[in-house]
PDB file of C-alpha atoms in Angstrom:
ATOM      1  CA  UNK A   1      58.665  -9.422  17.709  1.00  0.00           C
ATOM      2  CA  UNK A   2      60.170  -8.100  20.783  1.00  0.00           C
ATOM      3  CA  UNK A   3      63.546  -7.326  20.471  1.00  0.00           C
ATOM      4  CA  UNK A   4      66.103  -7.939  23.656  1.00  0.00           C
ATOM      5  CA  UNK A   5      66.703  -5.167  25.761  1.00  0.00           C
ATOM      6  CA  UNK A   6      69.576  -4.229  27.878  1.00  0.00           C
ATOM      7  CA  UNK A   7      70.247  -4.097  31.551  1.00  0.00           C
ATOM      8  CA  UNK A   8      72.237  -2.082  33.328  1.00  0.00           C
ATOM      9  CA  UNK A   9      72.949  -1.641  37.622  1.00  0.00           C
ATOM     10  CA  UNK A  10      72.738   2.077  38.816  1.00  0.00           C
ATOM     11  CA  UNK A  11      75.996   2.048  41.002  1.00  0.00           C
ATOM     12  CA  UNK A  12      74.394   4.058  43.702  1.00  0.00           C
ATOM     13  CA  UNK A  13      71.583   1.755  43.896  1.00  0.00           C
ATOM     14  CA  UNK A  14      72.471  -1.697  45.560  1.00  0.00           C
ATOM     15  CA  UNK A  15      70.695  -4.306  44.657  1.00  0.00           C
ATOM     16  CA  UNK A  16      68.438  -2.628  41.701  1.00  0.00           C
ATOM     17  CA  UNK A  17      68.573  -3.934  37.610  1.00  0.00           C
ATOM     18  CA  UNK A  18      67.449  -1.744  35.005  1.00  0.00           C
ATOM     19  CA  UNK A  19      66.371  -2.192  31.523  1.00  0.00           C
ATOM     20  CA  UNK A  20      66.918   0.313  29.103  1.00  0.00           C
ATOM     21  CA  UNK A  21      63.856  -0.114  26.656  1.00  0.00           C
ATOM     22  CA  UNK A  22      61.639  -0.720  29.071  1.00  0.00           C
ATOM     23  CA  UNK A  23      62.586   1.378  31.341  1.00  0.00           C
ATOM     24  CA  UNK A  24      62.100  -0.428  34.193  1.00  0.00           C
ATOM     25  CA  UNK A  25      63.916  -1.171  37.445  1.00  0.00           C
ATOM     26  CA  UNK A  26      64.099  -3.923  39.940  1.00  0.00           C
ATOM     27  CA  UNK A  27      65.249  -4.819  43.594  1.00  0.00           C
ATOM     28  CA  UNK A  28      66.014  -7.812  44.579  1.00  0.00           C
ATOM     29  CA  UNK A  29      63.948  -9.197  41.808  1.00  0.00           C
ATOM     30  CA  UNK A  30      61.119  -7.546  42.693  1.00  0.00           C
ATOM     31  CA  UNK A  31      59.927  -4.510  40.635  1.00  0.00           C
ATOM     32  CA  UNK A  32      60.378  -1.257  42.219  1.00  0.00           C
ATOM     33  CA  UNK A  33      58.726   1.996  41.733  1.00  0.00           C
ATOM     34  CA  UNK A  34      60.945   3.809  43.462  1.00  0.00           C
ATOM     35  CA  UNK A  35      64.103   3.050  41.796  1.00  0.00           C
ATOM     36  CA  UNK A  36      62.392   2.984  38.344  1.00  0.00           C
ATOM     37  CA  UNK A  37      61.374   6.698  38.843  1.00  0.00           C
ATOM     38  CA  UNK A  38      64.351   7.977  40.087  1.00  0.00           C
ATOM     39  CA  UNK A  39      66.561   6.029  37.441  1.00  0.00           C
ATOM     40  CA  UNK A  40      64.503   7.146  34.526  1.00  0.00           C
ATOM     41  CA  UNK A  41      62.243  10.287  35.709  1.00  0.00           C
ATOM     42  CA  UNK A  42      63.941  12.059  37.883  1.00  0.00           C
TER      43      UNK A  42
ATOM     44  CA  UNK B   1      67.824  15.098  31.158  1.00  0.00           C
ATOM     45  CA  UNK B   2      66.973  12.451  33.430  1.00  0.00           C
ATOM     46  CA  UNK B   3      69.590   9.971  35.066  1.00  0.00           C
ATOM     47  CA  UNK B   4      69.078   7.477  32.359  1.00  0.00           C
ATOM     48  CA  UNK B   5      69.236   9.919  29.818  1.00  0.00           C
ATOM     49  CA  UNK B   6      72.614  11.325  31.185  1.00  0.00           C
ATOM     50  CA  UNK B   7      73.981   7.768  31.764  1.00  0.00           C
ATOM     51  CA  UNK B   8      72.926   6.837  28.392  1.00  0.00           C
ATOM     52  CA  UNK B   9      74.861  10.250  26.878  1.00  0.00           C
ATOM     53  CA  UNK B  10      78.025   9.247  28.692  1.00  0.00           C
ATOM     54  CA  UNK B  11      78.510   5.826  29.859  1.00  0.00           C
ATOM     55  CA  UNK B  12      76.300   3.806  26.810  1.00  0.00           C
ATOM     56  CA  UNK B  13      79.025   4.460  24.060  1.00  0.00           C
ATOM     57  CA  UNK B  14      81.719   3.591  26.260  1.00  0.00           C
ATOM     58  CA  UNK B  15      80.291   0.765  27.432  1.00  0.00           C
ATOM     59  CA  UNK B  16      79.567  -0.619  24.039  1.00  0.00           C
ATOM     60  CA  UNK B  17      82.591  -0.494  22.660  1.00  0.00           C
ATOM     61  CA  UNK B  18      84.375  -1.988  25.557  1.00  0.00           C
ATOM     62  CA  UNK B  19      82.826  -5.016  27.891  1.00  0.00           C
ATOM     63  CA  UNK B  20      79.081  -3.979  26.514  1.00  0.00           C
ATOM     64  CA  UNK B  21      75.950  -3.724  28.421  1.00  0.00           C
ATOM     65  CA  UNK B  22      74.489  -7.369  29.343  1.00  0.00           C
ATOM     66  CA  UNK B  23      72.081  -8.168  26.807  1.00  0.00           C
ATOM     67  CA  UNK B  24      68.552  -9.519  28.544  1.00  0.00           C
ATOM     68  CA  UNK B  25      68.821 -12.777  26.789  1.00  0.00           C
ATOM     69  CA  UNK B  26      71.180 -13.550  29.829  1.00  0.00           C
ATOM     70  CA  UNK B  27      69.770 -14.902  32.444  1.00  0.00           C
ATOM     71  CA  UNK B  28      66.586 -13.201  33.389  1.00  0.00           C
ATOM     72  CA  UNK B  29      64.673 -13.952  36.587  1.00  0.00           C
ATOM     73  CA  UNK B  30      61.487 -15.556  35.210  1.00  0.00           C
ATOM     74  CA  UNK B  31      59.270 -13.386  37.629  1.00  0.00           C
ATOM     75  CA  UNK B  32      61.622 -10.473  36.118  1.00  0.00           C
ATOM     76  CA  UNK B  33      60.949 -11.726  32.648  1.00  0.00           C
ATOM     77  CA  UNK B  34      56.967 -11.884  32.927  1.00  0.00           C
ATOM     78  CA  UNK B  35      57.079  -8.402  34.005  1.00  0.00           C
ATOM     79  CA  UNK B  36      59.545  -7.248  31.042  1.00  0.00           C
ATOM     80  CA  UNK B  37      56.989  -9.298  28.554  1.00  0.00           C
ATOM     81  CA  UNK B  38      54.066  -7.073  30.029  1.00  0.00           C
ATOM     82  CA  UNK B  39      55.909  -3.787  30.043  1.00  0.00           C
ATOM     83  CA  UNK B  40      56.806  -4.664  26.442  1.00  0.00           C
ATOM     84  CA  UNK B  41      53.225  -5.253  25.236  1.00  0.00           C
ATOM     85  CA  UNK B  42      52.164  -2.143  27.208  1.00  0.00           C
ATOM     86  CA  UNK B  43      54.853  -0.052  25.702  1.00  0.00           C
ATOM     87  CA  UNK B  44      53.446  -1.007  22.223  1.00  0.00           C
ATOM     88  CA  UNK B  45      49.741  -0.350  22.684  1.00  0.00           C
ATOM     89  CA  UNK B  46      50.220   2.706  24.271  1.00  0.00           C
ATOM     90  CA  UNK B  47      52.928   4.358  22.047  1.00  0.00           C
ATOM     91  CA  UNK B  48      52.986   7.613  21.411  1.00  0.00           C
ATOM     92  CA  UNK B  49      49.039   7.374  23.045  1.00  0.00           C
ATOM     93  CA  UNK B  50      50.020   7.436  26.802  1.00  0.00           C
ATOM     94  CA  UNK B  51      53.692   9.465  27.916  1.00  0.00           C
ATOM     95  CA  UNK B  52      56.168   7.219  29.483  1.00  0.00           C
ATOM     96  CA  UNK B  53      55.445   8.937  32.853  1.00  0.00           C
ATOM     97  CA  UNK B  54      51.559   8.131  32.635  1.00  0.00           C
ATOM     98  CA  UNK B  55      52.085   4.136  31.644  1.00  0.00           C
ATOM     99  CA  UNK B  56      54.688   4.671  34.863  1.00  0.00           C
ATOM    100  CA  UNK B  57      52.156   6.050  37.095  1.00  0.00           C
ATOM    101  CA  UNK B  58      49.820   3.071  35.773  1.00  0.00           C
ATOM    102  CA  UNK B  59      52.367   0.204  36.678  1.00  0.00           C
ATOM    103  CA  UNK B  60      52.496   1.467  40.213  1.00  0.00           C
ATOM    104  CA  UNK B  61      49.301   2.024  40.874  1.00  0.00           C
ATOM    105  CA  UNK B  62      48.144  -1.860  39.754  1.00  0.00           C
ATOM    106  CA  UNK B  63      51.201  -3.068  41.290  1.00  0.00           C
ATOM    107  CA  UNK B  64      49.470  -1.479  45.139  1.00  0.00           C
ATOM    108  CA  UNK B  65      46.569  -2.415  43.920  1.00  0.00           C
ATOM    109  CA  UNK B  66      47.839  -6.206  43.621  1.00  0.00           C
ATOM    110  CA  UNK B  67      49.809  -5.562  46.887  1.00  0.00           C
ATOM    111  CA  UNK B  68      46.496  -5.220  48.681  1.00  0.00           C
ATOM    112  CA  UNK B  69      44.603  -7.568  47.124  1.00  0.00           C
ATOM    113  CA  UNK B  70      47.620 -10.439  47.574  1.00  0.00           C
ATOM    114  CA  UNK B  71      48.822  -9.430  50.754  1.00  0.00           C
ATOM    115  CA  UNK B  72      47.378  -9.551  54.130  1.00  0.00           C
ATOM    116  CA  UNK B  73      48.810  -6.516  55.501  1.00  0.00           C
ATOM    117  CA  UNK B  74      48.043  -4.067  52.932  1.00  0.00           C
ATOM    118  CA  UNK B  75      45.452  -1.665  52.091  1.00  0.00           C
ATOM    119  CA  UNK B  76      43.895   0.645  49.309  1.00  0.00           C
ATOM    120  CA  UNK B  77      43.776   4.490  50.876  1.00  0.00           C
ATOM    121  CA  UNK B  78      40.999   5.705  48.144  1.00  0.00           C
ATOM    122  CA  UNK B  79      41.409   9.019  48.563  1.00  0.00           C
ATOM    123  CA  UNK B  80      45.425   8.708  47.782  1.00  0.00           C
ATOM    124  CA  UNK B  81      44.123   6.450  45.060  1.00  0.00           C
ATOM    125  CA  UNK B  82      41.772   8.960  42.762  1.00  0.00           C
ATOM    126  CA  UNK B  83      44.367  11.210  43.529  1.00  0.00           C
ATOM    127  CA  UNK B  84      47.065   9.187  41.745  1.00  0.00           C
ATOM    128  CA  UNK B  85      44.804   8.251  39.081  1.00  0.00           C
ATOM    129  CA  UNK B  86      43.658  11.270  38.497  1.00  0.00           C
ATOM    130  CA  UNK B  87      47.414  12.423  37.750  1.00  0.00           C
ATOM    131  CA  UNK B  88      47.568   9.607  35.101  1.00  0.00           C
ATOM    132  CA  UNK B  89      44.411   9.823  33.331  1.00  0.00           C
ATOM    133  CA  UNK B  90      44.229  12.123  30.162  1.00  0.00           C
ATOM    134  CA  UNK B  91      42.791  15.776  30.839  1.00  0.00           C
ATOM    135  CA  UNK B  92      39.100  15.997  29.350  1.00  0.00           C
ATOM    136  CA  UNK B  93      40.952  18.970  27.319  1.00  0.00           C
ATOM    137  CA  UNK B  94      42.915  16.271  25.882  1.00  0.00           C
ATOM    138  CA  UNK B  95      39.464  14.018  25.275  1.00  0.00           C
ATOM    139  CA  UNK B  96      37.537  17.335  24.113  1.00  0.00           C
ATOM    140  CA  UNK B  97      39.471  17.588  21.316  1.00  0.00           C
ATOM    141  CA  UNK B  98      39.202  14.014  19.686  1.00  0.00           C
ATOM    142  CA  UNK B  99      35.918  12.540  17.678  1.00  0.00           C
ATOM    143  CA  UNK B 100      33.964  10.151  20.057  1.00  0.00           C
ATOM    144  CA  UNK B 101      35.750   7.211  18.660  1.00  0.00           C
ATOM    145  CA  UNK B 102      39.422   8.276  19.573  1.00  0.00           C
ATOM    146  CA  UNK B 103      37.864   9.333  22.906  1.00  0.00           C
ATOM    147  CA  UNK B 104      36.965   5.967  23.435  1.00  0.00           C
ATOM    148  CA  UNK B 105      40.511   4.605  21.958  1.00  0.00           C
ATOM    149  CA  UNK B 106      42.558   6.679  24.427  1.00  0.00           C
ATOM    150  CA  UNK B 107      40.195   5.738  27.586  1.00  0.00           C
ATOM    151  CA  UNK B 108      40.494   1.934  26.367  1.00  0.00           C
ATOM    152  CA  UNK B 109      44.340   2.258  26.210  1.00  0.00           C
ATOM    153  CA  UNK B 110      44.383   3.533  29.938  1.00  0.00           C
ATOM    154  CA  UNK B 111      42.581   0.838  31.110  1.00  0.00           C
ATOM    155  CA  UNK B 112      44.092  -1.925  29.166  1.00  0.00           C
ATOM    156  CA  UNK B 113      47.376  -0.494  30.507  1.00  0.00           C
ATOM    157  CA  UNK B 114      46.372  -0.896  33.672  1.00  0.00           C
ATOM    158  CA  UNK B 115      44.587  -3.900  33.259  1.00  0.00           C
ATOM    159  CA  UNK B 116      47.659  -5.689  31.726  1.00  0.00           C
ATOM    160  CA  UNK B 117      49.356  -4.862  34.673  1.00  0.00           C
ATOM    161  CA  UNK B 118      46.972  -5.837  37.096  1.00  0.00           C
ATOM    162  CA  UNK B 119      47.584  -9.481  36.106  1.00  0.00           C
ATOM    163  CA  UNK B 120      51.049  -9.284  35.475  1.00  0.00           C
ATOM    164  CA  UNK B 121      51.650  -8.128  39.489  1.00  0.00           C
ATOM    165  CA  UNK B 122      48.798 -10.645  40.560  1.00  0.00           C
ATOM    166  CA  UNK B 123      50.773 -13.085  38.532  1.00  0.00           C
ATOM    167  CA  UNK B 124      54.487 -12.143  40.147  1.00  0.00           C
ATOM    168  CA  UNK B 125      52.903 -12.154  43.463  1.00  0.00           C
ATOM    169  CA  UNK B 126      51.128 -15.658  43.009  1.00  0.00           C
ATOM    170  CA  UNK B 127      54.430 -16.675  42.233  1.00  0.00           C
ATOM    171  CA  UNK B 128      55.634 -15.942  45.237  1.00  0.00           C
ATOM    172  CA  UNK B 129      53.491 -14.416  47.933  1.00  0.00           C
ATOM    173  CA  UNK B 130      55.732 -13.899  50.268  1.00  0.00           C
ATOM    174  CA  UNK B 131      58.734 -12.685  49.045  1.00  0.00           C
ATOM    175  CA  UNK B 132      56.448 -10.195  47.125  1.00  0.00           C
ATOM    176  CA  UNK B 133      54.785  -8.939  49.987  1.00  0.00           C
ATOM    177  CA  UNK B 134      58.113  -8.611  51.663  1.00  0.00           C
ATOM    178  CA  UNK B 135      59.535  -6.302  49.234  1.00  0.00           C
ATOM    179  CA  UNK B 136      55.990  -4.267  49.353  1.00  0.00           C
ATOM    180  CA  UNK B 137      57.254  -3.812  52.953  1.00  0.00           C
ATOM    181  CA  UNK B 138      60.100  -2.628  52.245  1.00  0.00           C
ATOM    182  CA  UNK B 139      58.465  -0.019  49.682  1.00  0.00           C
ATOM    183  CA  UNK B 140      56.160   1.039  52.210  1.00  0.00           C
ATOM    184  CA  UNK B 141      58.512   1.999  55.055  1.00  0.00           C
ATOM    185  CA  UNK B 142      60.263   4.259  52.606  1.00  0.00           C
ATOM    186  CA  UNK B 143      59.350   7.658  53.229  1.00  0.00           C
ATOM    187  CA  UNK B 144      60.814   8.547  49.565  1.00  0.00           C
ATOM    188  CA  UNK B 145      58.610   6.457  47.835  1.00  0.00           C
ATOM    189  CA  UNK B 146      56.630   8.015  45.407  1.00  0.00           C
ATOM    190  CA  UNK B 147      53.088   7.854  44.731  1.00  0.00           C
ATOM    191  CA  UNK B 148      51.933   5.659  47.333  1.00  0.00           C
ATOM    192  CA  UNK B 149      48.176   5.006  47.661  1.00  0.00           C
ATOM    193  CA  UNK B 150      48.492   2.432  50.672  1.00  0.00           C
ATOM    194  CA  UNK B 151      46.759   3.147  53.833  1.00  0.00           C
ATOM    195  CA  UNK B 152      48.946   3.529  56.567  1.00  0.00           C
ATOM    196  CA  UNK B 153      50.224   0.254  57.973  1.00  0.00           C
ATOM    197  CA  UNK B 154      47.561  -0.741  60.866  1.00  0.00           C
TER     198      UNK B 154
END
């Protein structure tokens, strides 16, 4: 059973959501690469 | 330390013990949601199998590769392709050292990862077309995106 994750918005990203377990970020609604790597990889 | 790793070090326990992060049982965009669902299941298969940066470099890669196949103006460069897959796909050191049928296990876990997000991102851009393709323009025309395997814009 998946448990629920939590989301967070990077304040120097406008627009982007992030999840903390899976580690995943999204603009707009949309998912984006970009801010998903820099928010978690970088 | 990345930036989530530093935010989570200094701004998680604060933020838990005062207003709290927003759990994801709050509103969720469904297309959102779908994706989270898929990342989940991914997450789980792959484990400790696949690094977080590999299953990474597999989301983006499927979610070009349902870019171009969704929308009109996009295109697979396959040279920028095998080069990004190459960067996710085990080392054959890594294979060389595991009996044929944990070979096999960590190839199928690759392409199940990328599989499962194949149709997730065909599935968010059925949803809708347009607004997906949109953002995909809007990836493209940043030069600081990483790992782009789109052809040029024609």
């Amino acid at each position: 059973m998946r448990e629920p994750d939590q989301v967070f918005f990077p304040a120097d990203l406008p627009g982007v959501t992030c999840y903390t377990r899976a580690q995943q970020c999204y603009r707009n609604g949309h998912y984006s690469a970009r801010a998903t790597r820099e928010v978690f990889w970088n | 330390m990345n930036r989530f790793t530093r935010f989570s070090a200094l701004a998680l326990p604060l933020l838990a013990t005062t207003a709290g992060l927003a759990q994801a049982t709050d509103p969720v965009p469904p297309a959102v949601a779908a994706d989270l669902a898929v990342s989940a299941y991914v997450t789980h298969i792959a484990d400790t199998t696949l690094s977080p940066e590999q299953v990474s470099g597999l989301k983006s890669i499927a979610h070009q590769k349902a870019t171009a196949f969704s929308c009109e103006a996009f295109d697979i460069d396959d040279a920028k392709y095998q080069e990004a897959f190459a960067a996710v796909y085990p080392p054959a050191a890594e294979f060389d050292v595991k009996p044929e049928a944990d070979q096999l296990k960590l190839h199928s876990i690759v392409m199940v990862t990328l599989g499962s997000y194949m149709g997730s991102q065909l599935t968010l851009a059925s949803m809708d077309t347009a607004a997906f393709c949109a953002n995909a323009e809007e990836e493209r025309a940043d030069p600081a995106a990483p790992g782009l395997i789109w052809a040029a814009k024609p």
